[in-house]
Amino acid sequence: MTTQGELDDQLEAAVQVLKIAERVCVLTGAGVSAESGVPTFRDSNGLWEGHRVEDVASPEGFERNPALVWKFYNARRENASRVTPNPGHYALAEMEKRWGDRFTLVTQNVDGLHLEAGSENVLEIHGSLRHTRCLGCGVVTNRGVEPLGDAPQCPQCHGRLRPDIVWFGEGLPDGIWSAAMQAAYECHVLLVVGTSAVVYPAASLIPIAKRGAVTPAKVIEVNMTRTDASDNADIGLYGPSGVILPKLVERLK
Ligand code: BJW
Ligand code: ZN
C-alpha cells in the first residue's frame, strides 16, 4: 500500500526527471483502458468465457475454430463501440504537446483509445481491433467496429478475413516494432503504464531503454500494483492511471 505522502514524493521525483528529459517514450498496456471499461487480460486469469486467451489469440486457435475466434473479436469490437477514452488517455495526449515529435507512445492495446484521445505519435505494436487482413490477397482494411459475423470474407477476393492483430507466436509488424525499439533506446524517460510486462517482445522495451543510446533512461511505472517491470523502475506511481496521469500532467505545468 502506498501512502499519500509516498505517492506525493514519487510524483515529485517523476516531475523532476520529466522536466529535464529531451525525449520521452511511453509503453502502455491494458490497464490504461481499464477505467474506460475495457477488460484487462490477466486480471481475469487470462480467460474469456472459459477459454484461455492463447487459444483464441493464436494462429493455431484460429485454424482450429475460426468462428470462436471471430466471436471473441466481435465481442471486443462491440465493446470498443461503447467505450471512450478516460482521463489517463487524455493526460498522455496532453503530455505529447510538451515534447511534440520527441514523444512516442507505444501501445500494446488494440482498442484505438489513445488515437481517439488525440495522441498522434502512436505505435500500435499489437495491431488494431478495427483492422482486418485477408488471408487470400493480404489486404488490410479498416472496418471500424461494425459486427462482422463469424466467417467474414474479403470483399475483393472472397478470401477468409482475420483480425489484423498480433497473436501469440507471431512477429510484430517490422517497421512499427523498429520504431518502438528506437524510441525506447533514445528516450531519457520511459513511462510504463498499466502493463503486467510479461508479454515479449513488448516488455523488452524496458531493458532497451535502460541500456540507452546516450544515458540509461529513467523508468517510471504507473500501475495498480508492482509488476515484472518494477525492479527496473526508478520511480513507482501506484494507483489508477486515470487518476495518477492527470496529477502528473498538472504538476508538469
Ligand atoms: C492498471 C489498472 C489501472 C489494471 N491503472 N494499471 C520471451 C520470453 C518468454 C516468452 C516469449 C518470449 N518471446 C516471445 C515469447 C512468447 C510470447 C510471450 O511473450 N508470451 C508470454 C505470455 C510468456 N510472445 C509472442 O508470442 C509475441 N511474438 C513473438 O515474440 O514473435 C517472435 C516469436 C515467434 C515464435 C516463437 C518465439 C518468438 C507476440 C505477442 C502478442 C501478444 N498479443 C496479445 C493478444 C492480442 C490479442 C488481442 O488483444 O486481441 O496482446 S497477448 C495480450 O497481452 C495482449 C496484450 O497487448 C498483451 C500484454 O498484456 P497487458 O497489456 O500487459 O495486460 P495485462 O492484463 O497482462 O496487465 C494489465 C495491467 O494493468 C496489470 O499489471 C494491472 O495491475 C494493471 N491495471 N487496472 C493502472 N486502472
Ligand atoms: Zn482478399
PDB file of N, CA and C and ligand atoms in Angstrom, residues 28-36 38-44 46 53-54 56-58 72-73 76 86 107-111 125-127 129 163 165-172 192-203 221-228 237-245, ligand 1:
ATOM      1  N   THR A  28       2.261   1.564 -23.045  1.00  0.00           N
ATOM      2  CA  THR A  28       1.015   1.306 -22.318  1.00  0.00           C
ATOM      3  C   THR A  28       0.514  -0.112 -22.566  1.00  0.00           C
ATOM      4  N   GLY A  29      -0.295  -0.571 -21.592  1.00  0.00           N
ATOM      5  CA  GLY A  29      -0.943  -1.873 -21.699  1.00  0.00           C
ATOM      6  C   GLY A  29      -2.406  -1.749 -21.300  1.00  0.00           C
ATOM      7  N   ALA A  30      -3.050  -2.893 -21.169  1.00  0.00           N
ATOM      8  CA  ALA A  30      -4.496  -2.931 -20.966  1.00  0.00           C
ATOM      9  C   ALA A  30      -4.976  -2.099 -19.771  1.00  0.00           C
ATOM     10  N   GLY A  31      -4.124  -1.950 -18.740  1.00  0.00           N
ATOM     11  CA  GLY A  31      -4.544  -1.221 -17.539  1.00  0.00           C
ATOM     12  C   GLY A  31      -4.938   0.221 -17.809  1.00  0.00           C
ATOM     13  N   VAL A  32      -4.339   0.838 -18.853  1.00  0.00           N
ATOM     14  CA  VAL A  32      -4.653   2.250 -19.115  1.00  0.00           C
ATOM     15  C   VAL A  32      -6.102   2.389 -19.609  1.00  0.00           C
ATOM     16  N   SER A  33      -6.643   1.303 -20.173  1.00  0.00           N
ATOM     17  CA  SER A  33      -8.022   1.348 -20.677  1.00  0.00           C
ATOM     18  C   SER A  33      -9.026   0.732 -19.701  1.00  0.00           C
ATOM     19  N   ALA A  34      -8.536   0.223 -18.572  1.00  0.00           N
ATOM     20  CA  ALA A  34      -9.438  -0.465 -17.623  1.00  0.00           C
ATOM     21  C   ALA A  34     -10.531   0.481 -17.120  1.00  0.00           C
ATOM     22  N   GLU A  35     -10.136   1.729 -16.852  1.00  0.00           N
ATOM     23  CA  GLU A  35     -11.144   2.675 -16.330  1.00  0.00           C
ATOM     24  C   GLU A  35     -12.124   3.145 -17.412  1.00  0.00           C
ATOM     25  N   SER A  36     -11.859   2.776 -18.673  1.00  0.00           N
ATOM     26  CA  SER A  36     -12.828   3.052 -19.743  1.00  0.00           C
ATOM     27  C   SER A  36     -13.831   1.912 -19.871  1.00  0.00           C
ATOM     28  N   VAL A  38     -12.657  -1.409 -20.571  1.00  0.00           N
ATOM     29  CA  VAL A  38     -12.082  -2.476 -21.409  1.00  0.00           C
ATOM     30  C   VAL A  38     -11.411  -3.465 -20.456  1.00  0.00           C
ATOM     31  N   PRO A  39     -11.847  -4.739 -20.461  1.00  0.00           N
ATOM     32  CA  PRO A  39     -11.240  -5.693 -19.523  1.00  0.00           C
ATOM     33  C   PRO A  39      -9.752  -5.909 -19.816  1.00  0.00           C
ATOM     34  N   THR A  40      -8.952  -6.082 -18.758  1.00  0.00           N
ATOM     35  CA  THR A  40      -7.536  -6.406 -18.960  1.00  0.00           C
ATOM     36  C   THR A  40      -7.444  -7.905 -19.258  1.00  0.00           C
ATOM     37  N   PHE A  41      -6.254  -8.380 -19.561  1.00  0.00           N
ATOM     38  CA  PHE A  41      -6.088  -9.797 -19.903  1.00  0.00           C
ATOM     39  C   PHE A  41      -5.891 -10.649 -18.665  1.00  0.00           C
ATOM     40  N   ARG A  42      -4.922 -10.291 -17.858  1.00  0.00           N
ATOM     41  CA  ARG A  42      -4.530 -11.204 -16.783  1.00  0.00           C
ATOM     42  C   ARG A  42      -5.258 -10.969 -15.463  1.00  0.00           C
ATOM     43  N   ASP A  43      -5.987  -9.834 -15.346  1.00  0.00           N
ATOM     44  CA  ASP A  43      -6.746  -9.633 -14.103  1.00  0.00           C
ATOM     45  C   ASP A  43      -7.914 -10.618 -14.033  1.00  0.00           C
ATOM     46  N   SER A  44      -8.342 -11.154 -15.202  1.00  0.00           N
ATOM     47  CA  SER A  44      -9.424 -12.158 -15.173  1.00  0.00           C
ATOM     48  C   SER A  44      -8.837 -13.541 -15.438  1.00  0.00           C
ATOM     49  N   GLY A  46      -6.728 -14.341 -17.479  1.00  0.00           N
ATOM     50  CA  GLY A  46      -6.486 -14.575 -18.908  1.00  0.00           C
ATOM     51  C   GLY A  46      -7.559 -15.433 -19.551  1.00  0.00           C
ATOM     52  N   VAL A  53      -6.733 -17.186 -23.234  1.00  0.00           N
ATOM     53  CA  VAL A  53      -6.502 -16.159 -24.271  1.00  0.00           C
ATOM     54  C   VAL A  53      -5.634 -16.734 -25.387  1.00  0.00           C
ATOM     55  N   GLU A  54      -4.661 -17.569 -25.014  1.00  0.00           N
ATOM     56  CA  GLU A  54      -3.760 -18.158 -26.020  1.00  0.00           C
ATOM     57  C   GLU A  54      -4.542 -19.010 -27.031  1.00  0.00           C
ATOM     58  N   VAL A  56      -7.607 -18.375 -28.168  1.00  0.00           N
ATOM     59  CA  VAL A  56      -8.368 -17.568 -29.130  1.00  0.00           C
ATOM     60  C   VAL A  56      -7.495 -16.518 -29.805  1.00  0.00           C
ATOM     61  N   ALA A  57      -6.339 -16.260 -29.244  1.00  0.00           N
ATOM     62  CA  ALA A  57      -5.451 -15.236 -29.829  1.00  0.00           C
ATOM     63  C   ALA A  57      -4.167 -15.889 -30.301  1.00  0.00           C
ATOM     64  N   SER A  58      -4.313 -16.905 -31.148  1.00  0.00           N
ATOM     65  CA  SER A  58      -3.141 -17.560 -31.730  1.00  0.00           C
ATOM     66  C   SER A  58      -3.532 -18.094 -33.102  1.00  0.00           C
ATOM     67  N   PHE A  72     -15.039 -13.954 -30.283  1.00  0.00           N
ATOM     68  CA  PHE A  72     -14.223 -13.213 -29.315  1.00  0.00           C
ATOM     69  C   PHE A  72     -13.979 -11.786 -29.815  1.00  0.00           C
ATOM     70  N   TYR A  73     -13.562 -11.669 -31.098  1.00  0.00           N
ATOM     71  CA  TYR A  73     -13.227 -10.337 -31.616  1.00  0.00           C
ATOM     72  C   TYR A  73     -14.465  -9.489 -31.874  1.00  0.00           C
ATOM     73  N   ARG A  76     -15.283  -7.992 -28.616  1.00  0.00           N
ATOM     74  CA  ARG A  76     -14.354  -6.904 -28.298  1.00  0.00           C
ATOM     75  C   ARG A  76     -14.657  -5.669 -29.160  1.00  0.00           C
ATOM     76  N   ASN A  86     -10.429   7.626 -21.204  1.00  0.00           N
ATOM     77  CA  ASN A  86     -10.566   8.102 -19.820  1.00  0.00           C
ATOM     78  C   ASN A  86      -9.494   9.174 -19.551  1.00  0.00           C
ATOM     79  N   THR A 107       1.918   1.459 -27.788  1.00  0.00           N
ATOM     80  CA  THR A 107       0.847   0.770 -27.047  1.00  0.00           C
ATOM     81  C   THR A 107       0.704  -0.678 -27.483  1.00  0.00           C
ATOM     82  N   GLN A 108       0.450  -1.525 -26.482  1.00  0.00           N
ATOM     83  CA  GLN A 108       0.141  -2.928 -26.761  1.00  0.00           C
ATOM     84  C   GLN A 108      -1.364  -3.077 -27.015  1.00  0.00           C
ATOM     85  N   ASN A 109      -2.108  -2.011 -26.744  1.00  0.00           N
ATOM     86  CA  ASN A 109      -3.570  -2.100 -26.838  1.00  0.00           C
ATOM     87  C   ASN A 109      -4.041  -2.016 -28.288  1.00  0.00           C
ATOM     88  N   VAL A 110      -5.155  -2.685 -28.552  1.00  0.00           N
ATOM     89  CA  VAL A 110      -5.699  -2.695 -29.911  1.00  0.00           C
ATOM     90  C   VAL A 110      -7.015  -1.908 -29.967  1.00  0.00           C
ATOM     91  N   ASP A 111      -7.352  -1.221 -28.858  1.00  0.00           N
ATOM     92  CA  ASP A 111      -8.677  -0.586 -28.755  1.00  0.00           C
ATOM     93  C   ASP A 111      -8.785   0.793 -29.412  1.00  0.00           C
ATOM     94  N   ILE A 125       1.734  -1.623 -31.526  1.00  0.00           N
ATOM     95  CA  ILE A 125       2.623  -2.746 -31.869  1.00  0.00           C
ATOM     96  C   ILE A 125       1.899  -4.097 -31.961  1.00  0.00           C
ATOM     97  N   HIS A 126       0.686  -4.208 -31.386  1.00  0.00           N
ATOM     98  CA  HIS A 126      -0.066  -5.466 -31.488  1.00  0.00           C
ATOM     99  C   HIS A 126      -1.233  -5.363 -32.472  1.00  0.00           C
ATOM    100  N   GLY A 127      -1.254  -4.286 -33.292  1.00  0.00           N
ATOM    101  CA  GLY A 127      -2.301  -4.155 -34.301  1.00  0.00           C
ATOM    102  C   GLY A 127      -3.504  -3.386 -33.798  1.00  0.00           C
ATOM    103  N   LEU A 129      -7.961  -3.483 -33.411  1.00  0.00           N
ATOM    104  CA  LEU A 129      -9.242  -4.197 -33.416  1.00  0.00           C
ATOM    105  C   LEU A 129     -10.073  -3.839 -34.652  1.00  0.00           C
ATOM    106  N   PRO A 163      -8.602 -10.981 -37.920  1.00  0.00           N
ATOM    107  CA  PRO A 163      -8.287  -9.687 -37.312  1.00  0.00           C
ATOM    108  C   PRO A 163      -6.814  -9.366 -37.582  1.00  0.00           C
ATOM    109  N   ILE A 165      -4.303  -8.438 -35.974  1.00  0.00           N
ATOM    110  CA  ILE A 165      -3.797  -8.329 -34.604  1.00  0.00           C
ATOM    111  C   ILE A 165      -2.665  -9.331 -34.457  1.00  0.00           C
ATOM    112  N   VAL A 166      -1.657  -8.960 -33.650  1.00  0.00           N
ATOM    113  CA  VAL A 166      -0.510  -9.862 -33.458  1.00  0.00           C
ATOM    114  C   VAL A 166      -0.874 -10.903 -32.407  1.00  0.00           C
ATOM    115  N   TRP A 167      -0.941 -12.137 -32.837  1.00  0.00           N
ATOM    116  CA  TRP A 167      -1.272 -13.225 -31.927  1.00  0.00           C
ATOM    117  C   TRP A 167      -0.003 -13.859 -31.365  1.00  0.00           C
ATOM    118  N   PHE A 168      -0.191 -14.705 -30.351  1.00  0.00           N
ATOM    119  CA  PHE A 168       0.952 -15.409 -29.754  1.00  0.00           C
ATOM    120  C   PHE A 168       1.688 -16.214 -30.819  1.00  0.00           C
ATOM    121  N   GLY A 169       3.006 -16.110 -30.770  1.00  0.00           N
ATOM    122  CA  GLY A 169       3.836 -16.857 -31.723  1.00  0.00           C
ATOM    123  C   GLY A 169       4.052 -16.122 -33.027  1.00  0.00           C
ATOM    124  N   GLU A 170       3.419 -14.943 -33.201  1.00  0.00           N
ATOM    125  CA  GLU A 170       3.589 -14.186 -34.444  1.00  0.00           C
ATOM    126  C   GLU A 170       4.531 -13.005 -34.209  1.00  0.00           C
ATOM    127  N   GLY A 171       5.241 -12.627 -35.262  1.00  0.00           N
ATOM    128  CA  GLY A 171       6.144 -11.482 -35.168  1.00  0.00           C
ATOM    129  C   GLY A 171       5.360 -10.174 -35.169  1.00  0.00           C
ATOM    130  N   LEU A 172       5.973  -9.129 -34.610  1.00  0.00           N
ATOM    131  CA  LEU A 172       5.342  -7.813 -34.617  1.00  0.00           C
ATOM    132  C   LEU A 172       5.612  -7.133 -35.965  1.00  0.00           C
ATOM    133  N   VAL A 192       6.006   3.584 -18.076  1.00  0.00           N
ATOM    134  CA  VAL A 192       5.407   2.266 -18.321  1.00  0.00           C
ATOM    135  C   VAL A 192       4.060   2.229 -17.601  1.00  0.00           C
ATOM    136  N   VAL A 193       2.975   2.206 -18.380  1.00  0.00           N
ATOM    137  CA  VAL A 193       1.649   2.417 -17.782  1.00  0.00           C
ATOM    138  C   VAL A 193       0.732   1.213 -17.986  1.00  0.00           C
ATOM    139  N   GLY A 194       0.219   0.657 -16.894  1.00  0.00           N
ATOM    140  CA  GLY A 194      -0.860  -0.326 -16.978  1.00  0.00           C
ATOM    141  C   GLY A 194      -0.529  -1.590 -17.742  1.00  0.00           C
ATOM    142  N   THR A 195       0.693  -2.062 -17.586  1.00  0.00           N
ATOM    143  CA  THR A 195       1.034  -3.351 -18.213  1.00  0.00           C
ATOM    144  C   THR A 195       1.680  -4.273 -17.196  1.00  0.00           C
ATOM    145  N   SER A 196       1.356  -5.574 -17.316  1.00  0.00           N
ATOM    146  CA  SER A 196       1.968  -6.556 -16.416  1.00  0.00           C
ATOM    147  C   SER A 196       3.413  -6.828 -16.833  1.00  0.00           C
ATOM    148  N   ALA A 197       3.786  -6.384 -18.037  1.00  0.00           N
ATOM    149  CA  ALA A 197       5.153  -6.530 -18.560  1.00  0.00           C
ATOM    150  C   ALA A 197       5.605  -7.989 -18.603  1.00  0.00           C
ATOM    151  N   VAL A 198       4.663  -8.885 -18.929  1.00  0.00           N
ATOM    152  CA  VAL A 198       5.038 -10.301 -19.059  1.00  0.00           C
ATOM    153  C   VAL A 198       5.086 -10.742 -20.519  1.00  0.00           C
ATOM    154  N   VAL A 199       4.519  -9.932 -21.423  1.00  0.00           N
ATOM    155  CA  VAL A 199       4.480 -10.345 -22.829  1.00  0.00           C
ATOM    156  C   VAL A 199       5.650  -9.715 -23.585  1.00  0.00           C
ATOM    157  N   TYR A 200       6.376 -10.592 -24.271  1.00  0.00           N
ATOM    158  CA  TYR A 200       7.548 -10.179 -25.069  1.00  0.00           C
ATOM    159  C   TYR A 200       7.201 -10.221 -26.545  1.00  0.00           C
ATOM    160  N   PRO A 201       7.842  -9.434 -27.379  1.00  0.00           N
ATOM    161  CA  PRO A 201       8.976  -8.565 -27.071  1.00  0.00           C
ATOM    162  C   PRO A 201       8.610  -7.210 -26.465  1.00  0.00           C
ATOM    163  N   ALA A 202       7.309  -6.889 -26.300  1.00  0.00           N
ATOM    164  CA  ALA A 202       6.950  -5.553 -25.785  1.00  0.00           C
ATOM    165  C   ALA A 202       7.714  -5.220 -24.503  1.00  0.00           C
ATOM    166  N   ALA A 203       7.768  -6.196 -23.563  1.00  0.00           N
ATOM    167  CA  ALA A 203       8.398  -5.923 -22.272  1.00  0.00           C
ATOM    168  C   ALA A 203       9.895  -5.646 -22.392  1.00  0.00           C
ATOM    169  N   GLU A 221       7.099   3.756 -13.475  1.00  0.00           N
ATOM    170  CA  GLU A 221       5.988   2.808 -13.627  1.00  0.00           C
ATOM    171  C   GLU A 221       4.706   3.380 -13.020  1.00  0.00           C
ATOM    172  N   VAL A 222       3.612   3.272 -13.783  1.00  0.00           N
ATOM    173  CA  VAL A 222       2.286   3.655 -13.272  1.00  0.00           C
ATOM    174  C   VAL A 222       1.418   2.410 -13.335  1.00  0.00           C
ATOM    175  N   ASN A 223       0.989   1.922 -12.206  1.00  0.00           N
ATOM    176  CA  ASN A 223       0.203   0.681 -12.183  1.00  0.00           C
ATOM    177  C   ASN A 223      -0.549   0.593 -10.862  1.00  0.00           C
ATOM    178  N   MET A 224      -1.529  -0.278 -10.806  1.00  0.00           N
ATOM    179  CA  MET A 224      -2.235  -0.524  -9.546  1.00  0.00           C
ATOM    180  C   MET A 224      -1.325  -1.260  -8.562  1.00  0.00           C
ATOM    181  N   THR A 225      -0.450  -2.109  -9.125  1.00  0.00           N
ATOM    182  CA  THR A 225       0.393  -2.949  -8.260  1.00  0.00           C
ATOM    183  C   THR A 225       1.801  -3.028  -8.851  1.00  0.00           C
ATOM    184  N   ARG A 226       2.711  -3.614  -8.074  1.00  0.00           N
ATOM    185  CA  ARG A 226       4.033  -3.895  -8.635  1.00  0.00           C
ATOM    186  C   ARG A 226       3.902  -4.990  -9.701  1.00  0.00           C
ATOM    187  N   THR A 227       4.817  -4.965 -10.668  1.00  0.00           N
ATOM    188  CA  THR A 227       4.758  -5.924 -11.781  1.00  0.00           C
ATOM    189  C   THR A 227       6.164  -6.439 -12.084  1.00  0.00           C
ATOM    190  N   ASP A 228       6.268  -7.195 -13.171  1.00  0.00           N
ATOM    191  CA  ASP A 228       7.582  -7.663 -13.618  1.00  0.00           C
ATOM    192  C   ASP A 228       8.501  -6.506 -14.012  1.00  0.00           C
ATOM    193  N   LEU A 237       4.638   4.800  -9.372  1.00  0.00           N
ATOM    194  CA  LEU A 237       3.430   5.556  -9.020  1.00  0.00           C
ATOM    195  C   LEU A 237       2.292   4.550  -8.980  1.00  0.00           C
ATOM    196  N   TYR A 238       1.911   4.115  -7.791  1.00  0.00           N
ATOM    197  CA  TYR A 238       0.951   3.021  -7.695  1.00  0.00           C
ATOM    198  C   TYR A 238      -0.444   3.534  -7.365  1.00  0.00           C
ATOM    199  N   GLY A 239      -1.354   3.274  -8.325  1.00  0.00           N
ATOM    200  CA  GLY A 239      -2.742   3.734  -8.232  1.00  0.00           C
ATOM    201  C   GLY A 239      -3.327   3.695  -9.631  1.00  0.00           C
ATOM    202  N   PRO A 240      -4.602   4.072  -9.800  1.00  0.00           N
ATOM    203  CA  PRO A 240      -5.216   4.025 -11.140  1.00  0.00           C
ATOM    204  C   PRO A 240      -4.598   5.066 -12.076  1.00  0.00           C
ATOM    205  N   SER A 241      -4.273   4.649 -13.299  1.00  0.00           N
ATOM    206  CA  SER A 241      -3.623   5.588 -14.236  1.00  0.00           C
ATOM    207  C   SER A 241      -4.535   6.769 -14.574  1.00  0.00           C
ATOM    208  N   GLY A 242      -5.851   6.563 -14.508  1.00  0.00           N
ATOM    209  CA  GLY A 242      -6.783   7.655 -14.805  1.00  0.00           C
ATOM    210  C   GLY A 242      -6.748   8.742 -13.732  1.00  0.00           C
ATOM    211  N   VAL A 243      -6.153   8.428 -12.588  1.00  0.00           N
ATOM    212  CA  VAL A 243      -6.016   9.421 -11.513  1.00  0.00           C
ATOM    213  C   VAL A 243      -4.582   9.955 -11.486  1.00  0.00           C
ATOM    214  N   ILE A 244      -3.616   9.008 -11.600  1.00  0.00           N
ATOM    215  CA  ILE A 244      -2.191   9.379 -11.473  1.00  0.00           C
ATOM    216  C   ILE A 244      -1.719  10.256 -12.637  1.00  0.00           C
ATOM    217  N   LEU A 245      -2.056   9.868 -13.876  1.00  0.00           N
ATOM    218  CA  LEU A 245      -1.505  10.602 -15.033  1.00  0.00           C
ATOM    219  C   LEU A 245      -1.978  12.062 -15.083  1.00  0.00           C
TER     220      LEU A 245
HETATM  221  C1  BJW B   1      -3.953  -0.948 -14.085  1.00  0.00           C
HETATM  222  C2  BJW B   1      -5.277  -0.547 -13.920  1.00  0.00           C
HETATM  223  C3  BJW B   1      -5.497   0.846 -13.784  1.00  0.00           C
HETATM  224  C4  BJW B   1      -5.275  -2.686 -14.092  1.00  0.00           C
HETATM  225  N1  BJW B   1      -4.445   1.692 -13.814  1.00  0.00           N
HETATM  226  N2  BJW B   1      -2.930  -0.084 -14.108  1.00  0.00           N
HETATM  227  C5  BJW B   1      10.473 -14.393 -24.443  1.00  0.00           C
HETATM  228  C6  BJW B   1      10.260 -14.930 -23.188  1.00  0.00           C
HETATM  229  C7  BJW B   1       9.070 -15.601 -22.903  1.00  0.00           C
HETATM  230  C8  BJW B   1       8.073 -15.737 -23.853  1.00  0.00           C
HETATM  231  C9  BJW B   1       8.273 -15.181 -25.096  1.00  0.00           C
HETATM  232  C10 BJW B   1       9.455 -14.529 -25.374  1.00  0.00           C
HETATM  233  N3  BJW B   1       9.385 -14.087 -26.672  1.00  0.00           N
HETATM  234  C11 BJW B   1       8.199 -14.440 -27.194  1.00  0.00           C
HETATM  235  C12 BJW B   1       7.519 -15.132 -26.267  1.00  0.00           C
HETATM  236  C13 BJW B   1       6.171 -15.710 -26.492  1.00  0.00           C
HETATM  237  C14 BJW B   1       5.054 -14.718 -26.323  1.00  0.00           C
HETATM  238  C15 BJW B   1       5.049 -14.227 -24.875  1.00  0.00           C
HETATM  239  O1  BJW B   1       5.541 -13.169 -24.540  1.00  0.00           O
HETATM  240  N4  BJW B   1       4.436 -14.989 -24.002  1.00  0.00           N
HETATM  241  C16 BJW B   1       4.360 -14.622 -22.582  1.00  0.00           C
HETATM  242  C17 BJW B   1       2.907 -14.617 -22.146  1.00  0.00           C
HETATM  243  C18 BJW B   1       5.222 -15.550 -21.787  1.00  0.00           C
HETATM  244  N5  BJW B   1       5.180 -13.606 -27.247  1.00  0.00           N
HETATM  245  C19 BJW B   1       4.769 -13.695 -28.505  1.00  0.00           C
HETATM  246  O2  BJW B   1       4.291 -14.722 -28.951  1.00  0.00           O
HETATM  247  C20 BJW B   1       4.933 -12.463 -29.377  1.00  0.00           C
HETATM  248  N6  BJW B   1       5.530 -12.790 -30.613  1.00  0.00           N
HETATM  249  C21 BJW B   1       6.823 -13.035 -30.746  1.00  0.00           C
HETATM  250  O3  BJW B   1       7.595 -12.912 -29.823  1.00  0.00           O
HETATM  251  O4  BJW B   1       7.200 -13.393 -32.023  1.00  0.00           O
HETATM  252  C22 BJW B   1       8.504 -13.913 -32.194  1.00  0.00           C
HETATM  253  C23 BJW B   1       8.440 -15.380 -31.854  1.00  0.00           C
HETATM  254  C24 BJW B   1       7.705 -16.197 -32.667  1.00  0.00           C
HETATM  255  C25 BJW B   1       7.645 -17.551 -32.355  1.00  0.00           C
HETATM  256  C26 BJW B   1       8.302 -18.041 -31.226  1.00  0.00           C
HETATM  257  C27 BJW B   1       9.026 -17.182 -30.414  1.00  0.00           C
HETATM  258  C28 BJW B   1       9.090 -15.835 -30.745  1.00  0.00           C
HETATM  259  C29 BJW B   1       3.592 -11.883 -29.746  1.00  0.00           C
HETATM  260  C30 BJW B   1       2.863 -11.369 -28.573  1.00  0.00           C
HETATM  261  C31 BJW B   1       1.473 -10.896 -28.980  1.00  0.00           C
HETATM  262  C32 BJW B   1       0.638 -10.621 -27.756  1.00  0.00           C
HETATM  263  N7  BJW B   1      -0.664 -10.477 -28.120  1.00  0.00           N
HETATM  264  C33 BJW B   1      -1.667 -10.254 -27.081  1.00  0.00           C
HETATM  265  C34 BJW B   1      -3.011 -10.743 -27.586  1.00  0.00           C
HETATM  266  C35 BJW B   1      -3.553  -9.907 -28.659  1.00  0.00           C
HETATM  267  C36 BJW B   1      -4.933 -10.299 -28.738  1.00  0.00           C
HETATM  268  C37 BJW B   1      -5.858  -9.169 -28.584  1.00  0.00           C
HETATM  269  O5  BJW B   1      -5.595  -8.126 -27.968  1.00  0.00           O
HETATM  270  O6  BJW B   1      -6.886  -9.424 -29.080  1.00  0.00           O
HETATM  271  O7  BJW B   1      -1.678  -8.884 -26.714  1.00  0.00           O
HETATM  272  S1  BJW B   1      -1.386 -11.093 -25.556  1.00  0.00           S
HETATM  273  C38 BJW B   1      -2.102  -9.876 -24.559  1.00  0.00           C
HETATM  274  O8  BJW B   1      -1.078  -9.495 -23.640  1.00  0.00           O
HETATM  275  C39 BJW B   1      -2.374  -8.661 -25.473  1.00  0.00           C
HETATM  276  C40 BJW B   1      -1.717  -7.555 -24.678  1.00  0.00           C
HETATM  277  O9  BJW B   1      -1.358  -6.497 -25.545  1.00  0.00           O
HETATM  278  C41 BJW B   1      -0.555  -8.228 -24.030  1.00  0.00           C
HETATM  279  C42 BJW B   1       0.006  -7.517 -22.838  1.00  0.00           C
HETATM  280  O10 BJW B   1      -0.887  -7.521 -21.766  1.00  0.00           O
HETATM  281  P1  BJW B   1      -1.012  -6.239 -20.846  1.00  0.00           P
HETATM  282  O11 BJW B   1      -1.413  -5.093 -21.665  1.00  0.00           O
HETATM  283  O12 BJW B   1       0.218  -6.095 -20.041  1.00  0.00           O
HETATM  284  O13 BJW B   1      -2.278  -6.613 -19.943  1.00  0.00           O
HETATM  285  P2  BJW B   1      -2.338  -7.466 -18.577  1.00  0.00           P
HETATM  286  O14 BJW B   1      -3.749  -7.872 -18.406  1.00  0.00           O
HETATM  287  O15 BJW B   1      -1.320  -8.513 -18.546  1.00  0.00           O
HETATM  288  O16 BJW B   1      -1.935  -6.413 -17.456  1.00  0.00           O
HETATM  289  C43 BJW B   1      -2.758  -5.309 -17.102  1.00  0.00           C
HETATM  290  C44 BJW B   1      -2.025  -4.478 -16.090  1.00  0.00           C
HETATM  291  O17 BJW B   1      -2.782  -3.325 -15.834  1.00  0.00           O
HETATM  292  C45 BJW B   1      -1.821  -5.184 -14.742  1.00  0.00           C
HETATM  293  O18 BJW B   1      -0.472  -5.017 -14.337  1.00  0.00           O
HETATM  294  C46 BJW B   1      -2.759  -4.420 -13.796  1.00  0.00           C
HETATM  295  O19 BJW B   1      -2.252  -4.332 -12.464  1.00  0.00           O
HETATM  296  C47 BJW B   1      -2.801  -3.070 -14.455  1.00  0.00           C
HETATM  297  N8  BJW B   1      -4.010  -2.259 -14.187  1.00  0.00           N
HETATM  298  N9  BJW B   1      -6.095  -1.615 -13.916  1.00  0.00           N
HETATM  299  C48 BJW B   1      -3.231   1.224 -13.958  1.00  0.00           C
HETATM  300  N10 BJW B   1      -6.779   1.367 -13.592  1.00  0.00           N
END
